[in-house]
Structures are given as C-alpha cells and as structure tokens.
PDB file of C-alpha atoms in Angstrom:
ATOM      1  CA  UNK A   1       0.000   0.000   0.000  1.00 56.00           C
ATOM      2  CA  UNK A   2       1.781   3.102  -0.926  1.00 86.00           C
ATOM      3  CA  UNK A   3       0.259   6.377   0.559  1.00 91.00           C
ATOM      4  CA  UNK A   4       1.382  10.222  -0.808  1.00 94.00           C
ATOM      5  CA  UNK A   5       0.916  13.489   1.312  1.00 96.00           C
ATOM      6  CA  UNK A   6      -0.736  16.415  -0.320  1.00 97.00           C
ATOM      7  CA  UNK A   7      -0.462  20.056   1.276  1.00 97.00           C
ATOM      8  CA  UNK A   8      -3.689  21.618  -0.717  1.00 98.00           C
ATOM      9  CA  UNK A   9      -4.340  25.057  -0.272  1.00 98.00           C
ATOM     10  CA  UNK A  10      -7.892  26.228  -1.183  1.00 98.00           C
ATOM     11  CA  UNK A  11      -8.759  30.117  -1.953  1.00 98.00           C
ATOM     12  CA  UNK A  12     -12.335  31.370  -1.584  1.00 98.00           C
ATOM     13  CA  UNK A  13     -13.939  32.977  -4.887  1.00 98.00           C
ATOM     14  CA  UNK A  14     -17.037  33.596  -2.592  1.00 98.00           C
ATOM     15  CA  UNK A  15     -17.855  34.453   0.813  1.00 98.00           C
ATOM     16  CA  UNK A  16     -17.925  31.867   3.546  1.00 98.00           C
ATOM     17  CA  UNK A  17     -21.124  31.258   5.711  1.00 97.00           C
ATOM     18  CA  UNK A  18     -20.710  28.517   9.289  1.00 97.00           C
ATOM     19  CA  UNK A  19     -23.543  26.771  10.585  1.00 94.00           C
ATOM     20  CA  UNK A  20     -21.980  24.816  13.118  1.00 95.00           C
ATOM     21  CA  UNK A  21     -24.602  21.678  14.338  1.00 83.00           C
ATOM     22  CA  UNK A  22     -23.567  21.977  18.257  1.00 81.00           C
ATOM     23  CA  UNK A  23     -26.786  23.004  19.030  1.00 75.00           C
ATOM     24  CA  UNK A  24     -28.344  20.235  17.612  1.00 82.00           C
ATOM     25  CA  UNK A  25     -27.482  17.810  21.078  1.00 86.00           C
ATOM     26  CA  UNK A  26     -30.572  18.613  22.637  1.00 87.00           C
ATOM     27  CA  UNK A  27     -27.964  18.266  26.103  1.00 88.00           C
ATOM     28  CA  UNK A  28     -25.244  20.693  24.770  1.00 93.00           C
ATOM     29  CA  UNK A  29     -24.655  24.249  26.653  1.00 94.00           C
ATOM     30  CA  UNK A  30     -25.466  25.550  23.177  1.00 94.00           C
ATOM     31  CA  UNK A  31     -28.822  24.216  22.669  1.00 93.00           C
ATOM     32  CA  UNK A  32     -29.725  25.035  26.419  1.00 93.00           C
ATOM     33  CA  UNK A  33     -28.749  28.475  25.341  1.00 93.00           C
ATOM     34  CA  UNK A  34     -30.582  28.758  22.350  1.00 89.00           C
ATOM     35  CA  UNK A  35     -33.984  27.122  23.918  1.00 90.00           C
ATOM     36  CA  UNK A  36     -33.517  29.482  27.040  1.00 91.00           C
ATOM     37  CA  UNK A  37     -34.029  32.422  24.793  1.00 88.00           C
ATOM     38  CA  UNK A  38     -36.445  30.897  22.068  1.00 84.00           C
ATOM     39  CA  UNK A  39     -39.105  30.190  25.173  1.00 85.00           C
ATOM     40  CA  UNK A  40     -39.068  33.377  26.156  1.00 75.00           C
ATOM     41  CA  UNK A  41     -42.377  34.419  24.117  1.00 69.00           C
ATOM     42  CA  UNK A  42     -42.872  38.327  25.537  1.00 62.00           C
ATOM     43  CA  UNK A  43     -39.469  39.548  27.025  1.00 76.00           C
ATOM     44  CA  UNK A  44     -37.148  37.996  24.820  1.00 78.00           C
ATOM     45  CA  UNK A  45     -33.664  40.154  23.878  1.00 88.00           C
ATOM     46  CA  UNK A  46     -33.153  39.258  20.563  1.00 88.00           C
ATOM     47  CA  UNK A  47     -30.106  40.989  20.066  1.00 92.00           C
ATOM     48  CA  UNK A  48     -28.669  39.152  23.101  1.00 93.00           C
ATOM     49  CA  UNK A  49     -29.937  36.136  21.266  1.00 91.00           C
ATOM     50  CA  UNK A  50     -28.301  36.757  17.765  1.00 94.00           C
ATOM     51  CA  UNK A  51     -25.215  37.294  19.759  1.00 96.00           C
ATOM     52  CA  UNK A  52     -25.042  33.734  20.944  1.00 95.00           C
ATOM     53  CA  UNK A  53     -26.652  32.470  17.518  1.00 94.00           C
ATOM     54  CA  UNK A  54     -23.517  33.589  15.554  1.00 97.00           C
ATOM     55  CA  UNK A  55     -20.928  32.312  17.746  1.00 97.00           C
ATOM     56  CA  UNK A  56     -22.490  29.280  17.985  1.00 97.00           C
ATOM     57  CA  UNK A  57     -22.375  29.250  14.036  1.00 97.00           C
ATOM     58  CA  UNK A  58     -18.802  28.965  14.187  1.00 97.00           C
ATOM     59  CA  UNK A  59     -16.249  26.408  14.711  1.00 98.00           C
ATOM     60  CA  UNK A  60     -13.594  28.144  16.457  1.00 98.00           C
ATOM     61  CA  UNK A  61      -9.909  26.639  17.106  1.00 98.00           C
ATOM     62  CA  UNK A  62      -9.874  28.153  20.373  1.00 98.00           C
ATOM     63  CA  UNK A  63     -12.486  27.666  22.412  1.00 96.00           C
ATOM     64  CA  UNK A  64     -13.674  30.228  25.329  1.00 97.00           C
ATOM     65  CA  UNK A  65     -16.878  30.575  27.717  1.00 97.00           C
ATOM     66  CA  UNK A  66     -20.530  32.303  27.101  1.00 96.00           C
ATOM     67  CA  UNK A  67     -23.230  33.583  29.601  1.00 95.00           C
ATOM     68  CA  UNK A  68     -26.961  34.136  29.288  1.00 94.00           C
ATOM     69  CA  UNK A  69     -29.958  34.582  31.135  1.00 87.00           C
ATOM     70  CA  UNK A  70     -31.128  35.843  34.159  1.00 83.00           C
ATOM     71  CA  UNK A  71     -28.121  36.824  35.600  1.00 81.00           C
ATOM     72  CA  UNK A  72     -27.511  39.301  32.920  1.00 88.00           C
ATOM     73  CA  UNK A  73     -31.081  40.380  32.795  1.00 86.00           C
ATOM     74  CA  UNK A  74     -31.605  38.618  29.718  1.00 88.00           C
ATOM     75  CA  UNK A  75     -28.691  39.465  28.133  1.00 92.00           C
ATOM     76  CA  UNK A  76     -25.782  37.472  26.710  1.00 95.00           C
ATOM     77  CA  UNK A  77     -21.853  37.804  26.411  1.00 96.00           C
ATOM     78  CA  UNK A  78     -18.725  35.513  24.813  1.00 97.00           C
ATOM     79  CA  UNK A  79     -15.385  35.527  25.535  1.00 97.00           C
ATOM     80  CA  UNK A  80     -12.081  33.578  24.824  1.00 98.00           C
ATOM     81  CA  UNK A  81     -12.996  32.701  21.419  1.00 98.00           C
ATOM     82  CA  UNK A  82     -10.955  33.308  18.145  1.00 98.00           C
ATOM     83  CA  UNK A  83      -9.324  31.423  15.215  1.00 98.00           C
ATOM     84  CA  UNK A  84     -11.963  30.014  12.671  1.00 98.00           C
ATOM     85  CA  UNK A  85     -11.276  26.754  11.505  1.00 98.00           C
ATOM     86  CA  UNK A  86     -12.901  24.631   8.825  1.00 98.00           C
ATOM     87  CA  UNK A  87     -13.036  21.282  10.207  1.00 98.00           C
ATOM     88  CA  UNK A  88     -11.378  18.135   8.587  1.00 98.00           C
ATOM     89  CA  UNK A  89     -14.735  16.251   8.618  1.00 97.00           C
ATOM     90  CA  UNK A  90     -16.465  19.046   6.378  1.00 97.00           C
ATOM     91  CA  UNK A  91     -13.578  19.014   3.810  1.00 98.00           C
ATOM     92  CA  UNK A  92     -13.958  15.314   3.972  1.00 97.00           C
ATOM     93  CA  UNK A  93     -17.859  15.647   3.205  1.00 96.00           C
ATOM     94  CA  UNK A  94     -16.980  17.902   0.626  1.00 97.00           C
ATOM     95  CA  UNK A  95     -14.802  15.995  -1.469  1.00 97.00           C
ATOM     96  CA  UNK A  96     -17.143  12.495  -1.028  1.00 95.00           C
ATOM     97  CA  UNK A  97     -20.221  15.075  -2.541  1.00 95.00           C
ATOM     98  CA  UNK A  98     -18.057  15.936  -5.410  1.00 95.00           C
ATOM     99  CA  UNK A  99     -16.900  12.796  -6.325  1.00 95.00           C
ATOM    100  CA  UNK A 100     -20.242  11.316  -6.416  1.00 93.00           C
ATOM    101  CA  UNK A 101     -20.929  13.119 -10.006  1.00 82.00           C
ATOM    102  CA  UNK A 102     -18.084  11.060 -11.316  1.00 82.00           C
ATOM    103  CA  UNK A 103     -19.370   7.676  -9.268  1.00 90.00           C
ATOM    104  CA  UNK A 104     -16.189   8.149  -7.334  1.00 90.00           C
ATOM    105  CA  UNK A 105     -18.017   8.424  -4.359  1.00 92.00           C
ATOM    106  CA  UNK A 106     -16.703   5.265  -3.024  1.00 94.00           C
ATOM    107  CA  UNK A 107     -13.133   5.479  -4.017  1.00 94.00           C
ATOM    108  CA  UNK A 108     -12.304   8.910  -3.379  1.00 94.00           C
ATOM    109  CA  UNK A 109     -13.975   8.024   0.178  1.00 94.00           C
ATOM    110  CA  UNK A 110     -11.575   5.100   0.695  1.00 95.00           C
ATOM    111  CA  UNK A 111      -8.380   6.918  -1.144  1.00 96.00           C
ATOM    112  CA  UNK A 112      -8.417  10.286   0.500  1.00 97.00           C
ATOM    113  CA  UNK A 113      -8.033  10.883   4.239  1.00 97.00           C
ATOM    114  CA  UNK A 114      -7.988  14.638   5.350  1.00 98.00           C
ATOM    115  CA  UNK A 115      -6.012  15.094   8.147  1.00 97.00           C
ATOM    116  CA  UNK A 116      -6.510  18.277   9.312  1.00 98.00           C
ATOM    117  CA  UNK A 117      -8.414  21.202  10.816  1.00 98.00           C
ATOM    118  CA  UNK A 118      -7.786  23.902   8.798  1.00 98.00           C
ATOM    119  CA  UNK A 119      -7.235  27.170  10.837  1.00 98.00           C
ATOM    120  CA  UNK A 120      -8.745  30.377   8.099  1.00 98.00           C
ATOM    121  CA  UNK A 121      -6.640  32.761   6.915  1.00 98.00           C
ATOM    122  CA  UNK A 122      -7.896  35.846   6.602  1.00 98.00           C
ATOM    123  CA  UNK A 123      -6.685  39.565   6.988  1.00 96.00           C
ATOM    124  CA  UNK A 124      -8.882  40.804   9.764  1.00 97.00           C
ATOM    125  CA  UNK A 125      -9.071  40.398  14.227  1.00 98.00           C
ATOM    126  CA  UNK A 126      -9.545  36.632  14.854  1.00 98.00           C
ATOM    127  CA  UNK A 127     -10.988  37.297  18.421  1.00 98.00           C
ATOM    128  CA  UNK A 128     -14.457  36.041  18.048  1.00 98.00           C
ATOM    129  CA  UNK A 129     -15.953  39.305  20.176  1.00 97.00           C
ATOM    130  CA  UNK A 130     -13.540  41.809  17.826  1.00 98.00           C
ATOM    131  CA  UNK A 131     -14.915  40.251  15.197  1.00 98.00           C
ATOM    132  CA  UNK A 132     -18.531  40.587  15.848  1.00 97.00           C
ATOM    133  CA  UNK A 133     -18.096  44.168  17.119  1.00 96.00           C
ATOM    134  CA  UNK A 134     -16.642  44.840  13.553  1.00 96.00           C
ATOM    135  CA  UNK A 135     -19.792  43.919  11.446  1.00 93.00           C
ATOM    136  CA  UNK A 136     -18.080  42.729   8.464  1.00 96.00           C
ATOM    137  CA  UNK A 137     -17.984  38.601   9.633  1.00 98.00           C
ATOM    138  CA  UNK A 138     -22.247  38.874  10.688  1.00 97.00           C
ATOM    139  CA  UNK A 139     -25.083  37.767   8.081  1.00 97.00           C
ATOM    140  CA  UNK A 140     -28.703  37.715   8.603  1.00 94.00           C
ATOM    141  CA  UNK A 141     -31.510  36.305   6.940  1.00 90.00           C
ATOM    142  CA  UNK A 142     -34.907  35.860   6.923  1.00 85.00           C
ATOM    143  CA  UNK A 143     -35.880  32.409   7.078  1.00 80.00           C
ATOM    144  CA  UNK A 144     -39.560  31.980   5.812  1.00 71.00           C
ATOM    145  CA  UNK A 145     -40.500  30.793   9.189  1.00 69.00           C
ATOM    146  CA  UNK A 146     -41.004  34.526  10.360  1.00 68.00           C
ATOM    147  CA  UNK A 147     -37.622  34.107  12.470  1.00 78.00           C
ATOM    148  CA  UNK A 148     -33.974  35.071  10.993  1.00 87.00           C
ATOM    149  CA  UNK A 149     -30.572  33.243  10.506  1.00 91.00           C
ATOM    150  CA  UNK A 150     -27.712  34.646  12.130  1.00 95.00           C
ATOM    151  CA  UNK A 151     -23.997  33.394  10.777  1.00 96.00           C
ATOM    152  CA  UNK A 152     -20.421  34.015  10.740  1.00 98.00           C
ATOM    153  CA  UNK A 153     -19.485  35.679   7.461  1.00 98.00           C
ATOM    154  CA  UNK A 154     -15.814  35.318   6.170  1.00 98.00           C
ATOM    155  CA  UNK A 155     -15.797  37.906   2.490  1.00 98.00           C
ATOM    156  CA  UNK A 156     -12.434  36.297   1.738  1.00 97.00           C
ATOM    157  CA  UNK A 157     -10.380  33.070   3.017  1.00 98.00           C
ATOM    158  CA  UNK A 158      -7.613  30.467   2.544  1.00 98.00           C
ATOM    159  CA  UNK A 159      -7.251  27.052   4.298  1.00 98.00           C
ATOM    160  CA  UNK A 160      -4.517  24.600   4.097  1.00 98.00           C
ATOM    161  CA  UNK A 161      -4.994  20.854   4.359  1.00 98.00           C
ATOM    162  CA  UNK A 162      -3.052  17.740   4.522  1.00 97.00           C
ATOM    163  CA  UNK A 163      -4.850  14.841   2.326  1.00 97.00           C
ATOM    164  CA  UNK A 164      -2.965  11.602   2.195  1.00 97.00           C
ATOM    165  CA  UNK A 165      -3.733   9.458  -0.926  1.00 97.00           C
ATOM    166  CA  UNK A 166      -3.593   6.017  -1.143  1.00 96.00           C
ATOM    167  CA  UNK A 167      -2.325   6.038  -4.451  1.00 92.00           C
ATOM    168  CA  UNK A 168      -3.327   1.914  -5.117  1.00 93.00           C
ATOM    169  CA  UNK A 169      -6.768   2.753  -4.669  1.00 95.00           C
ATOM    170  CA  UNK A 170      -7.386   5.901  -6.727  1.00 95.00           C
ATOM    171  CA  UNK A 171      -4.520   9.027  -8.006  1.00 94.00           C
ATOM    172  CA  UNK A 172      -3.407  12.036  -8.026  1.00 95.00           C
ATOM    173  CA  UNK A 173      -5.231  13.755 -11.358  1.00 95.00           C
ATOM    174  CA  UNK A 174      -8.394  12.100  -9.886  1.00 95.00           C
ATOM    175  CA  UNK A 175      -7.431  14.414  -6.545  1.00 96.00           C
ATOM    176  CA  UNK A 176      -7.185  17.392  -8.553  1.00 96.00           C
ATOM    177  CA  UNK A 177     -10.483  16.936 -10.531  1.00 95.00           C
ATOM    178  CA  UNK A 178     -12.794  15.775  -7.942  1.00 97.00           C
ATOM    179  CA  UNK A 179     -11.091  19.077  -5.849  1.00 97.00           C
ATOM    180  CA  UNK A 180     -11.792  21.080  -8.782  1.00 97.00           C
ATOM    181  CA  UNK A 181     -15.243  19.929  -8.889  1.00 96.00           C
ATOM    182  CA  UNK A 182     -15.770  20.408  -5.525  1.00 97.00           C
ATOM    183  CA  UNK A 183     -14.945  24.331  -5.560  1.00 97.00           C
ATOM    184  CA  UNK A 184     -17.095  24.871  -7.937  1.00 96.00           C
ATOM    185  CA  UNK A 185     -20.323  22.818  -7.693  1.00 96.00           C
ATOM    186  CA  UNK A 186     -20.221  21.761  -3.774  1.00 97.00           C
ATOM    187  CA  UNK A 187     -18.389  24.068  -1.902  1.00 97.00           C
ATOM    188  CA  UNK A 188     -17.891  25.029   1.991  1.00 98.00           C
ATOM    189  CA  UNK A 189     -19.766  26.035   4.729  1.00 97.00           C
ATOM    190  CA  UNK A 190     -23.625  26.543   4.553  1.00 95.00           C
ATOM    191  CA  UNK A 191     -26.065  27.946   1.675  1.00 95.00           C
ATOM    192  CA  UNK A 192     -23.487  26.696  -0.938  1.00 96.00           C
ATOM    193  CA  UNK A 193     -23.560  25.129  -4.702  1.00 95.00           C
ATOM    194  CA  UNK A 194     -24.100  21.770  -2.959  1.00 93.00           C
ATOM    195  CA  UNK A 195     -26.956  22.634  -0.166  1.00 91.00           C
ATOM    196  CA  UNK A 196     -30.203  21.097  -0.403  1.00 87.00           C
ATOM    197  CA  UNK A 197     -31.288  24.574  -1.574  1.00 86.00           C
ATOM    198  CA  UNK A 198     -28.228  25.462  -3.126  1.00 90.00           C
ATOM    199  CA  UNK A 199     -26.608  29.072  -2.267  1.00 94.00           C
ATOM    200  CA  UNK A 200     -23.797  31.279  -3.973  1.00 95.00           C
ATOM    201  CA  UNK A 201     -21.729  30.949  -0.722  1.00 98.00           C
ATOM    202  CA  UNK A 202     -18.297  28.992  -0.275  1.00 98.00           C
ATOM    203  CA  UNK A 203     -16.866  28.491  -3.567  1.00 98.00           C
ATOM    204  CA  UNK A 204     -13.219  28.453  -3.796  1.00 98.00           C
ATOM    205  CA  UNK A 205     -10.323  27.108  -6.316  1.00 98.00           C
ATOM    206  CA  UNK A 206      -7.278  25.124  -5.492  1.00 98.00           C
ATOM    207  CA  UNK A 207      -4.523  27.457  -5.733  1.00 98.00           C
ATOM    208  CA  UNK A 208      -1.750  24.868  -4.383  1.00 97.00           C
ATOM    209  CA  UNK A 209      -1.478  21.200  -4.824  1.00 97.00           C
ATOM    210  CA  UNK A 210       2.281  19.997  -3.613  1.00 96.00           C
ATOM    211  CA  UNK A 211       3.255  16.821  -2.936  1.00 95.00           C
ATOM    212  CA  UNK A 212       5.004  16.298   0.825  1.00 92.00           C
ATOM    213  CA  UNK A 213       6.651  14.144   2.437  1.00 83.00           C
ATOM    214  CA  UNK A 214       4.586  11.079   3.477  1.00 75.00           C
ATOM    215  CA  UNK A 215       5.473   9.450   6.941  1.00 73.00           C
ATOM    216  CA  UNK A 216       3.477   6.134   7.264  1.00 63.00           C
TER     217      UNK A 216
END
C-alpha cells in the first residue's frame, strides 16, 4: 500500500457562511442556550440572542466561555474565542459530494483521508468578540419561518490541508479533478452550490497542490 501526502491550499472565490450543528445535542450548553431564549415568548432580547446564535455558528480553534440569562437580565456575552477553523470532517464531506458526479463516491472516500483542521486565513481580528463588534464577519436572513438566521461571514479566506492518498486505490489527477469539482459545484460552509437549496456561498479554487513528504 503506498500512501502520498498532499499540502492543498484552497482560496475562496465567494464568501464563507458557518452553521456549526452543536446546538443540535438537545444536552449541549449551546442548545440550552438557544432554547432558554427561544421560550421566552414576551421579554425575549433578541439581540442578546443573535449574539449567541452567531458564535455558535462557528467552529472556532480556540475555544472560550458564554453567559446568558437571568443573571444578565436577559442578556448574553462571549469571551475567549478566536481562530476560525474549517473542520477536517467538512472538507472530507466535501470531497465524497463531489466525487459522487463522477461515481467516485466510493473510491475517493476510501483513497483520501484529510487530516486536518484547517485554521482560516484571513486579513482581519480573529478574536471572536472583535470580530462581531466589527460587522463585516455577521449575516442575517430571513428564514420563511417569520424568524432570521444569524452566521459568521468570512468575504475572503484560505485554508490549508493535509490529504494523504492512497495512491493503489485511486490518483493524483483524480485528486485534482474531484477538488476542482468540488470548488465549484459543492463548496464550503452553509447555503453553498451543494446545499439542499443550493446558495452562492463557499466556492473556492485550489490554488496549491504539492506533494510532501509522506510518513506512514
């Protein structure tokens, strides 16, 4: 079995939007946060609540702590957050949903292990609370369902991943066209080409493929 190490470096052509599924866990800090403020029918602070919404977006390479509720009179505040990162899993999910067009789905999935979190690069603070005090990294839209979506927003971004290929199983050109493919028709984040209800967010081209040296 021969593997090869690939440093790919991705460049957005389109803005970046998170939806992080945290508060999915019905248990998780984040969906007790989120339920605290949706049940709260006549009083509710919905900027407080949008605060919490768009961090929560986010997957964020250093973690800090958030507070809520009473205690703050129905307010909310973050702090010790900063460094977006695109997770290894969602690049992995990516290239699978690109490769299906081909029926590659299967290979590339077996081939291609990504083996990284990919901290953003981007020129701008990476403090999560500088960031949302600047206004350029917060989108909101209306949902249809008379409430809004609140997101982290990055206008412009590069990530760098380490894929390993297991060159008996599938190769490099089929690498470069399934990550071709993938900038263009699935993309990253949320509301992109390859959503259920596809959006004009996350695109990006591959503006380094190098090959590495390969240690297993």
């Amino acid at each position: 079995m021969a593997f090869r190490r690939f440093k790919v470096q991705l460049t957005g052509t389109a803005p970046i939007l998170f939806a992080n599924g945290k508060g999915i866990d019905v248990l998780s800090p984040e969906a007790l946060a989120i339920k605290w403020f949706t049940s709260q029918k006549q009083k509710k602070n919905e900027s407080a609540m949008r605060r919490l919404f768009w961090l929560f977006s986010g997957y964020w390479g250093k973690e800090g702590s958030f507070t809520y509720g009473e205690e703050l009179k129905g307010d909310s505040s973050f702090d010790g957050y900063s460094d977006p990162v695109i997770p290894a899993d969602n690049m992995q999910r990516c290239l699978r949903d690109a490769a299906v067009d081909w029926k590659k789905g299967k290979e590339v999935g077996r081939a291609v292990a990504v083996e990284n979190d990919a901290t953003i690069i981007y020129d701008g603070p990476k403090d999560a609370a500088e960031m949302f005090a600047d206004g350029r990294y917060y989108h909101c839209k209306p949902t249809g369902r008379g409430g809004v979506a609140v997101r982290l927003l990055l206008p412009s971004w590069i990530v760098e991943y380490n894929m390993l290929l297991n060159d008996e199983i599938s190769d490099v050109r089929t690498l470069g066209m399934v990550l071709d493919r993938a900038g263009m028709a699935t993309g990253l984040g949320t509301w992109r080409p390859g959503s259920p209800k596809p959006g004009r967010f996350g695109r990006f081209v591959v503006s380094d493929l190098t090959e590495i040296k390969a240690d297993v």
